[in-house]
Short mmCIF file of C-alpha atoms and ligand atoms in Angstrom, two decimals:
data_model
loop_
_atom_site.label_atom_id
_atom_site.label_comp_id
_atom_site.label_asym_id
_atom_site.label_seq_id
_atom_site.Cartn_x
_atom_site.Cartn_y
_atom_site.Cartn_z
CA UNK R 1 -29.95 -88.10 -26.50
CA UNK R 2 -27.26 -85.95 -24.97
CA UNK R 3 -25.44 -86.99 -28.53
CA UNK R 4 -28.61 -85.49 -30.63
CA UNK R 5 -28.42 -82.49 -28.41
CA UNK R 6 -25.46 -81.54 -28.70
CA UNK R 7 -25.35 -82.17 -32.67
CA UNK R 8 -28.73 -79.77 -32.68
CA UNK R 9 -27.32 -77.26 -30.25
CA UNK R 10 -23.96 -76.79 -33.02
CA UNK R 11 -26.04 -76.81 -35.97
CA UNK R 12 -28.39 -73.94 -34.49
CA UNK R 13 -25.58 -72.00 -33.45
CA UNK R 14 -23.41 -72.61 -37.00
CA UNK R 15 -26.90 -71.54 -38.69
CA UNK R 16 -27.45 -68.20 -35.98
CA UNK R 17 -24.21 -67.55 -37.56
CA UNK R 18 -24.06 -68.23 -40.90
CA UNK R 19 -28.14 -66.87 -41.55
CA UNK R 20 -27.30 -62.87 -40.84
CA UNK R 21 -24.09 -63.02 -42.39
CA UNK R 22 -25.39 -63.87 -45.69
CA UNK R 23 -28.28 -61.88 -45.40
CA UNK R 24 -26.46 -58.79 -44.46
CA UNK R 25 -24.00 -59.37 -47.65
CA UNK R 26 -27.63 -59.61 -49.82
CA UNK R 27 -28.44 -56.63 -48.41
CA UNK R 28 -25.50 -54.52 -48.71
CA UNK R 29 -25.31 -52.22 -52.12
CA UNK R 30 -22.95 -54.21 -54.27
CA UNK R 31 -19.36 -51.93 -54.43
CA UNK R 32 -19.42 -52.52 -58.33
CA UNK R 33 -21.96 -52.34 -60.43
CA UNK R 34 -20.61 -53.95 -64.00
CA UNK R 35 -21.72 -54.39 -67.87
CA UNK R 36 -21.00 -57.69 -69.70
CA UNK R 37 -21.14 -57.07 -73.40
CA UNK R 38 -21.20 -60.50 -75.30
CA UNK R 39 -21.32 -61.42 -78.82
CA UNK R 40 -23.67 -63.99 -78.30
CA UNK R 41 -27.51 -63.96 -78.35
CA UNK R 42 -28.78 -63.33 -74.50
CA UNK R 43 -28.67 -67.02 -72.69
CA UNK R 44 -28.37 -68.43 -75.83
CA UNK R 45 -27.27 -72.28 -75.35
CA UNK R 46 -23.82 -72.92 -73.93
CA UNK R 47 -22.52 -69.25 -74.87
CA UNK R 48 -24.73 -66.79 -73.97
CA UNK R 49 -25.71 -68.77 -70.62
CA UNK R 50 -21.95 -69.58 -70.33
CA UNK R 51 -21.43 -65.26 -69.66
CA UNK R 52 -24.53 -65.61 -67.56
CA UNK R 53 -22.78 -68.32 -65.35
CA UNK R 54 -19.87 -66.35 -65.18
CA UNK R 55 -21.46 -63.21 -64.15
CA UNK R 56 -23.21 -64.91 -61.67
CA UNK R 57 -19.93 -66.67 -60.07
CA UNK R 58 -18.29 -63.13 -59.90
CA UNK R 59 -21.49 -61.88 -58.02
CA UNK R 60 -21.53 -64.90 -55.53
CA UNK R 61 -17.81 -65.61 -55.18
CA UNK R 62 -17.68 -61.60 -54.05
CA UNK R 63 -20.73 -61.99 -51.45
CA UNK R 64 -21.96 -59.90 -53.46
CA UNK R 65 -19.63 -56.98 -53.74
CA UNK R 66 -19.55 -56.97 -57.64
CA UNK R 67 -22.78 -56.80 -59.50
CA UNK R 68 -22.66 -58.00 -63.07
CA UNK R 69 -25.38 -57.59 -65.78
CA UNK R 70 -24.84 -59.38 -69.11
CA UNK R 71 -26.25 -57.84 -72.49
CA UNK R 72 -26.84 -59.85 -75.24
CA UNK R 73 -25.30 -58.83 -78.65
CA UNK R 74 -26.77 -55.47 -79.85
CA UNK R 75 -28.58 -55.02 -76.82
CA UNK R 76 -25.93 -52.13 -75.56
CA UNK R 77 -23.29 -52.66 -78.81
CA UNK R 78 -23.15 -54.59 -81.90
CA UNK R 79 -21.70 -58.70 -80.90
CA UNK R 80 -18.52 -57.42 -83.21
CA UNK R 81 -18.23 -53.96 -81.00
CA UNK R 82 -17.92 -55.19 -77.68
CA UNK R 83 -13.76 -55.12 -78.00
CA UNK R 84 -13.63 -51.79 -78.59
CA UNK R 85 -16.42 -51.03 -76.11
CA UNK R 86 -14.80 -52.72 -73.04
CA UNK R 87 -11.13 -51.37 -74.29
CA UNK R 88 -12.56 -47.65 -74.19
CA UNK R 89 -14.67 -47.93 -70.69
CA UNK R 90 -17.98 -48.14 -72.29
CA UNK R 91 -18.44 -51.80 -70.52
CA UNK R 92 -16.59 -53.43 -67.72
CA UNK R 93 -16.13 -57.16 -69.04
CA UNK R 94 -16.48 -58.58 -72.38
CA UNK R 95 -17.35 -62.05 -73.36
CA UNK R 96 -16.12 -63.05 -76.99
CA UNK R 97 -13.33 -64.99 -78.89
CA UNK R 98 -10.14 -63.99 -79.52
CA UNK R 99 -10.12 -64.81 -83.32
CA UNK R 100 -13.17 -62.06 -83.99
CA UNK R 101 -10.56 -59.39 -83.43
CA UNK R 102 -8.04 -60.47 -85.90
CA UNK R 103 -9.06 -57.23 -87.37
CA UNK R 104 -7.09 -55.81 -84.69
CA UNK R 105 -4.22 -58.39 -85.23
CA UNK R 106 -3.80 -61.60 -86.62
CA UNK R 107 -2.04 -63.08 -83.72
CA UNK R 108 -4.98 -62.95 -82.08
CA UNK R 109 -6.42 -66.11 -83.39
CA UNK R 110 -4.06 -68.32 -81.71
CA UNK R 111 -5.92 -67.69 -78.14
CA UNK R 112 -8.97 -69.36 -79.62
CA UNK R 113 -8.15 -71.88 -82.01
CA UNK R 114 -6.38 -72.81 -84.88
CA UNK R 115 -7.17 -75.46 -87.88
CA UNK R 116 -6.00 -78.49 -87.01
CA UNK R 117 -4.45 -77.23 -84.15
CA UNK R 118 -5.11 -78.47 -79.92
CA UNK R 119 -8.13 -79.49 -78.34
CA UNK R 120 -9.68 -77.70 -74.86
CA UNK R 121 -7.86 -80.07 -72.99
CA UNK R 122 -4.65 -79.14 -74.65
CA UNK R 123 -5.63 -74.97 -75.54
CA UNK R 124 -6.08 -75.11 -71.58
CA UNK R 125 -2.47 -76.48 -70.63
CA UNK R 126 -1.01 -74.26 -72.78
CA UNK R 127 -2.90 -71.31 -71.56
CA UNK R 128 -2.29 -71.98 -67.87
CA UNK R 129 0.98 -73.93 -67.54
CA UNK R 130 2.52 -73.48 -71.20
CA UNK R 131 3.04 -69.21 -71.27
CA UNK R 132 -0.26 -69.38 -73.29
CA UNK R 133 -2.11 -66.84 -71.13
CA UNK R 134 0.68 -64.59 -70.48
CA UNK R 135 1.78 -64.09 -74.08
CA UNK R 136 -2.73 -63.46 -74.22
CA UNK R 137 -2.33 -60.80 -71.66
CA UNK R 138 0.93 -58.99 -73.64
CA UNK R 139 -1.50 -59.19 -76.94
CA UNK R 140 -4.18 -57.52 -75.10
CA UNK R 141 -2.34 -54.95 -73.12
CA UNK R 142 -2.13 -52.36 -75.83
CA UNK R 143 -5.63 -52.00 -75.71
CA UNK R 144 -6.27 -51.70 -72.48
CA UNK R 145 -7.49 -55.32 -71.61
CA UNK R 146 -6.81 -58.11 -69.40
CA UNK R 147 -8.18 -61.08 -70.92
CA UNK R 148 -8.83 -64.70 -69.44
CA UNK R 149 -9.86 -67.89 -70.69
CA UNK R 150 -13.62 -67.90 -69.78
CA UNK R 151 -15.16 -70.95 -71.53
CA UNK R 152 -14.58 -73.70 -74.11
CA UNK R 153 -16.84 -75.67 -76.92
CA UNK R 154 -14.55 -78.13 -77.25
CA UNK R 155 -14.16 -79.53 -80.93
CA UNK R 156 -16.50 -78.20 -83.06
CA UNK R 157 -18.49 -79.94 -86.44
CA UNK R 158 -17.67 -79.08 -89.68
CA UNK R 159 -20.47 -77.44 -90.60
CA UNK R 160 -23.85 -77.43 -92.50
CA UNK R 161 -24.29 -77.60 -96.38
CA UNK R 162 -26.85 -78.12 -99.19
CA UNK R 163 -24.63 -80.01 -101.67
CA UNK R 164 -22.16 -83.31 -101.07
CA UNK R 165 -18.40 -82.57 -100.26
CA UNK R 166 -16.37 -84.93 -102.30
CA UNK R 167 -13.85 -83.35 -103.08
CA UNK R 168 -11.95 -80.30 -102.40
CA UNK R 169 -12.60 -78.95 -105.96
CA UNK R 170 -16.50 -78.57 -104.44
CA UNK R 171 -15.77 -76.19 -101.85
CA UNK R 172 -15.17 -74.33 -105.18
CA UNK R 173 -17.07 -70.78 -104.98
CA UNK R 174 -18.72 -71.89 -102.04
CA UNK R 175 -19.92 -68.89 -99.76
CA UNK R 176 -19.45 -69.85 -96.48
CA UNK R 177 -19.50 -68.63 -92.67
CA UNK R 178 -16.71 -69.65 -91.32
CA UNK R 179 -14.33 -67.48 -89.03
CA UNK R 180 -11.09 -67.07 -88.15
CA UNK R 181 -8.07 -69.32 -90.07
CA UNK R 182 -10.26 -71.58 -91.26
CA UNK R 183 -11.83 -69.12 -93.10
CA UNK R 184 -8.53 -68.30 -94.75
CA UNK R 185 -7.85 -71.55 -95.32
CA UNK R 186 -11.09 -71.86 -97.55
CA UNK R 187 -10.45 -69.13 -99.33
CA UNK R 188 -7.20 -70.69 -100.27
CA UNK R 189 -9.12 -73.53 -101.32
CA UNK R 190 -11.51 -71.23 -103.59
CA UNK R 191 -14.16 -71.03 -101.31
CA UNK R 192 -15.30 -67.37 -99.69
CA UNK R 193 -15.39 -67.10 -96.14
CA UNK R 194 -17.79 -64.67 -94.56
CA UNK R 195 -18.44 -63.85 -90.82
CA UNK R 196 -21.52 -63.34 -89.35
CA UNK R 197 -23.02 -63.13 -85.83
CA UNK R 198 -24.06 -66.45 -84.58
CA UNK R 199 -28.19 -64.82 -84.77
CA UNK R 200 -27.86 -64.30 -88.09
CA UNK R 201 -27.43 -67.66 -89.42
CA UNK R 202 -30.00 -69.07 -90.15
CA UNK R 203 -32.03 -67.02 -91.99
CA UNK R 204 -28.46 -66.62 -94.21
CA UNK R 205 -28.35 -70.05 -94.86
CA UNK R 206 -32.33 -70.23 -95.56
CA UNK R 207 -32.56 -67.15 -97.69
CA UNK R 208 -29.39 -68.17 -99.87
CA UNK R 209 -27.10 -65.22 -98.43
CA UNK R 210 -25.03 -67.74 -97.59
CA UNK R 211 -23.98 -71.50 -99.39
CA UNK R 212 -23.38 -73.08 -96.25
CA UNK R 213 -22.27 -72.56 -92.37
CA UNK R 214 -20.50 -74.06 -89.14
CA UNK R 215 -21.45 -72.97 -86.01
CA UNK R 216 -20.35 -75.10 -83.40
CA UNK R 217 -21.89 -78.39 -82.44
CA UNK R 218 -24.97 -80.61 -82.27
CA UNK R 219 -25.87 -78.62 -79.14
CA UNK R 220 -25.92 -74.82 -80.09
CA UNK R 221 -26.51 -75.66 -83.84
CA UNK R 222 -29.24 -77.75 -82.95
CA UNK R 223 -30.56 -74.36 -81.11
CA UNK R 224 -30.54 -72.90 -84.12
CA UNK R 225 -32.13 -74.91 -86.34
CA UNK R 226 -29.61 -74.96 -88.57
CA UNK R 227 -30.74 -78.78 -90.01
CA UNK R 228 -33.89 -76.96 -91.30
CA UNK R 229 -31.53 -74.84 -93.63
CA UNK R 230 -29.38 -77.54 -94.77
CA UNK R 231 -29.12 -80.89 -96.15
CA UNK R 232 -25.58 -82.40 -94.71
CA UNK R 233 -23.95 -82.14 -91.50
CA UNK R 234 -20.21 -82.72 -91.87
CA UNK R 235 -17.91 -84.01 -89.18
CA UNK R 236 -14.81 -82.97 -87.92
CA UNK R 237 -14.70 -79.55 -86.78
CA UNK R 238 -11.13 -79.69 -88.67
CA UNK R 239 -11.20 -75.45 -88.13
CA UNK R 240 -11.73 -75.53 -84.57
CA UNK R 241 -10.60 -78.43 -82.54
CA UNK R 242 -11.02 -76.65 -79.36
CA UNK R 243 -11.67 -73.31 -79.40
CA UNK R 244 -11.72 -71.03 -76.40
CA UNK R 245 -14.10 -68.19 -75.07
CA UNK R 246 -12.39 -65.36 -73.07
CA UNK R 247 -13.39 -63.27 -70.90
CA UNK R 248 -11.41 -59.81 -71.04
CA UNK R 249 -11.73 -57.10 -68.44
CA UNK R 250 -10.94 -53.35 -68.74
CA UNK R 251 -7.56 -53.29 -67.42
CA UNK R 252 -8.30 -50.06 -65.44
CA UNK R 253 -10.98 -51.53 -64.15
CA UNK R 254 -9.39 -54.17 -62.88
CA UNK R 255 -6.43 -53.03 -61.41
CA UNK R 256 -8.31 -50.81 -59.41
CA UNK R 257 -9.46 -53.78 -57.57
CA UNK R 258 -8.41 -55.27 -54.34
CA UNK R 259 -6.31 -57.64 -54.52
CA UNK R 260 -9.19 -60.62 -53.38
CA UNK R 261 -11.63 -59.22 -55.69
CA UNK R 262 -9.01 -59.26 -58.52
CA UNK R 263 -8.04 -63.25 -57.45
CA UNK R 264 -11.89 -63.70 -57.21
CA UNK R 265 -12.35 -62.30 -60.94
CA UNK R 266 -9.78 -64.86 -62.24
CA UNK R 267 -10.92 -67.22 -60.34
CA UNK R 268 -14.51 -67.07 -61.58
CA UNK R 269 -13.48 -67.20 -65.62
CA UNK R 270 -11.76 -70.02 -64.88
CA UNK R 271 -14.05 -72.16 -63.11
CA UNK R 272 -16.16 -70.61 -65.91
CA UNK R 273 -13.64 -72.02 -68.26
CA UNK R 274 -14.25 -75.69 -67.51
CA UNK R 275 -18.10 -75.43 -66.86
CA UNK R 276 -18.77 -74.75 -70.47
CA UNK R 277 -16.90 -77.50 -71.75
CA UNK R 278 -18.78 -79.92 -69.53
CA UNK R 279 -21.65 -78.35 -70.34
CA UNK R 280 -21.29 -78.71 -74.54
CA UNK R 281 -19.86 -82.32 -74.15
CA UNK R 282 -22.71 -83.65 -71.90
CA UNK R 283 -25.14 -81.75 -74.27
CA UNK R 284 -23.53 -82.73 -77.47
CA UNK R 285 -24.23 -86.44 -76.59
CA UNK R 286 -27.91 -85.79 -76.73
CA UNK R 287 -28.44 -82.95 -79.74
CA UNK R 288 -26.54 -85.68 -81.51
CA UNK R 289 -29.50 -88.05 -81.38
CA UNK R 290 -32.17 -85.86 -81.53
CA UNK R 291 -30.48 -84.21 -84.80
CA UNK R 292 -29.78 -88.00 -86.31
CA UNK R 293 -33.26 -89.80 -85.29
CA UNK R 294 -35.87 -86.78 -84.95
CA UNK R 295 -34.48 -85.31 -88.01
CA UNK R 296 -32.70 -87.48 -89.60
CA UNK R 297 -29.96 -85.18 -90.46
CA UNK R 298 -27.34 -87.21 -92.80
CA UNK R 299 -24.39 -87.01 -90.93
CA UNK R 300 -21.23 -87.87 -92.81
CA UNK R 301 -17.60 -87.32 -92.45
CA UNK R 302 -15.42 -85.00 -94.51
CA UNK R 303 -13.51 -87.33 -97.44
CA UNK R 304 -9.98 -88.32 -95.54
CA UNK R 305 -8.83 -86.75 -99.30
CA UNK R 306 -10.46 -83.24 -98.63
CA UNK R 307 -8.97 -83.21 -94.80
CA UNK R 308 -5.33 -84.05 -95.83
CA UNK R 309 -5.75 -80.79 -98.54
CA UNK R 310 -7.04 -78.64 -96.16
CA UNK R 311 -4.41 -79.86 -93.44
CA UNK R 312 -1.55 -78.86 -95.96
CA UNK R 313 -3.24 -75.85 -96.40
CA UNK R 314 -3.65 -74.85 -92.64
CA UNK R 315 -0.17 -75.39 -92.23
CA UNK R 316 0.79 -72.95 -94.48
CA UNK R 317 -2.00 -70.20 -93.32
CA UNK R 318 -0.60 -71.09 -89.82
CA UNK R 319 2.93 -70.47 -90.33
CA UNK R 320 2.70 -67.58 -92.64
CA UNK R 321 0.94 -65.67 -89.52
CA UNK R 322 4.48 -66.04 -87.84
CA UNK R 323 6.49 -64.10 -89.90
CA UNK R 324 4.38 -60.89 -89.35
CA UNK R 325 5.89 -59.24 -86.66
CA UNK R 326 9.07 -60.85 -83.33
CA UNK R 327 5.41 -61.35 -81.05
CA UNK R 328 3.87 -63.37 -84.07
CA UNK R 329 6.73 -65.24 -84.39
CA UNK R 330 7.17 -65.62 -80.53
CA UNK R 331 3.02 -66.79 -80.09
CA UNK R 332 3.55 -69.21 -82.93
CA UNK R 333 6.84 -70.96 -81.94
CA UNK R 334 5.41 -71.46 -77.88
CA UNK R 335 2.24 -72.86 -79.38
CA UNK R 336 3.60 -75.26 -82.07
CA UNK R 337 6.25 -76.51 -79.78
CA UNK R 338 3.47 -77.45 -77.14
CA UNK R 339 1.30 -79.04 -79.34
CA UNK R 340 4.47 -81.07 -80.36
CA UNK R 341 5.18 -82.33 -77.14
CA UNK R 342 1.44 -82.64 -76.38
CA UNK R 343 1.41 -85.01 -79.79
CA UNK R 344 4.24 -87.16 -78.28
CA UNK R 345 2.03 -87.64 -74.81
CA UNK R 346 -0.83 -88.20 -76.85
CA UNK R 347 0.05 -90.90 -79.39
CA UNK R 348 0.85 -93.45 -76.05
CA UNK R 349 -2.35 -92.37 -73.80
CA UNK R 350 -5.70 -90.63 -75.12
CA UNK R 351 -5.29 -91.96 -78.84
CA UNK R 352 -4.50 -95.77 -78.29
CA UNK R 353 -6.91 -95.52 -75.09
CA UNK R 354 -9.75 -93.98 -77.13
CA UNK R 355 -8.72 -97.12 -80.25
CA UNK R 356 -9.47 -99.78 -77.47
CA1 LIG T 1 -17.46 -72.34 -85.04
#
């Protein structure tokens, strides 16, 4: 009894304590009150409610010191605007990926994927422990941005079409959405690559606009309803093995901060970081069926023919970004020499673990 009591007695006094605390931190007027432009639809599956999660883990790991409200593409700028938006003050935080701004420069593309290039697992070690996310931060810092790794699909499908891929000869003239490198290396291939907001897929690929698409993967594409525009659902995501979803701050902004609020900020993208790649490959698993036995998508991988010609490509697309400018050449020698070693590690653990 005296045991009970005195378990009871600590409880009631940790809960007299803990009870105003947290109300008094609800009730307090937050110190910041932020805008997250994203390019993705509001909430939308794994993306959208991947900004929404990290909004919300700024907001709670401050007690509620910095507010964050997340608009959905063209709900305060265009999905394509929000770089410029955050860089110039008009928002707080953006929530993109890197290789949309290659407008801006091409090095860019590197900090979210690259064809044939690492997966999350391996984009993330390089980010964090391989001088990754600094050489990030030096792209960004002419424009006024602090970006962070906020997020990651993991590897992607290969995309949607209405006509067999036998060859590479049939991605011939084919109009396709398809950003970043990969889109380059299509066009080498005599396709043409076209970009397009993730919202305004499907009716491209339903009207015609558009010959065929990738989005990302059974989960978001599912979302879409992209396998009532199209016929064949190719596999791998040979464009994007991994690609990562930032986060980038106005540096201003930012460095303004406290210095807790600024470790809570980082912090929050990247516990951000791995919570969307949990949430894709948990989600994948079950799209997957739902695409294959409710709608009997056919599924079928790319010809190992087509992938070795468009590997041979990528390499070239790759390594002709590196002779652009020292900082091109600098981005593209730190993440080809970590994929190297990464390829070493691999071909004794994850690949001859994952052929058992
Ligand atoms: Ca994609």
């Amino acid at each position: 009894m005296k045991r009970r009591d005195f378990f009871k007695n600590i409880s009631s006094v940790a809960l007299l304590g803990a009870i105003p605390s947290i109300s008094k931190s609800q009730k307090l007027k937050p110190e910041y009150n932020w805008k997250m432009v994203t390019t993705w639809p509001k909430n939308f599956p794994g993306l959208g409610t991947g900004a929404q999660y990290l909004a919300d883990t700024i907001q709670k790991l401050s007690g509620g010191r910095i507010k964050v409200s997340v608009y959905g593409a063209g709900e305060l700028v265009p999905a394509f605007e929000i770089f410029d938006a955050v860089s110039q003050g008009v928002a707080e935080l953006g929530h993109g990926s890197a290789y949309y701004w290659k407008g801006k420069n091409d090095t860019f593309q590197f900090f979210s994927t690259v064809p044939f290039g690492m997966t999350a697992n391996e984009m993330n070690s390089w980010l964090y422990k391989g001088g990754g996310l600094k050489l990030w931060e030096e792209a960004y810092d002419s424009f006024n941005l602090l970006p962070m790794a906020a997020g990651n699909t993991g590897i992607q499908m290969g995309g949607w079409f209405n006509k067999e891929i036998n060859s590479l000869s049939d991605l011939k003239g084919l109009k396709m959405r398809i950003p970043g490198l990969g889109g380059e290396v299509l066009r080498r291939a005599g396709g043409t690559p076209v970009n397009l907001p993730g919202g305004e897929l499907f009716t491209a690929l339903k009207t015609g606009t558009i010959d065929a698409t990738e989005w990302v993967s059974p989960y978001n594409d599912l979302a879409f309803g992209l396998h009532k525009a199209a016929k064949y659902y190719y596999y791998p995501g040979w464009h994007e093995p991994g690609t990562t979803l930032e986060c980038f701050i106005n540096k201003k902004v930012f460095s303004q901060l406290p210095s807790d609020l600024q470790h809570i900020v980082k912090g929050a993208a990247k516990i951000a970081n791995i919570d969307m790649l949990c949430d894709f490959i948990s989600k994948n698993n079950d799209a997957l069926e739902i695409l294959k036995n409710k709608h009997k998508v056919d599924i079928r991988p790319y010809p190992e023919e087509v992938l070795n010609e468009l590997y041979e490509i990528s390499k070239d697309v790759v390594k002709e970004l590196s002779v652009k400018s020292n900082f091109a050449k600098e981005v593209y020698d730190s993440y080809s020499s970590f994929k190297d070693k990464t390829k070493n590690w691999n071909d004794i653990s994850i690949k001859p673990y994952l052929n058992l």
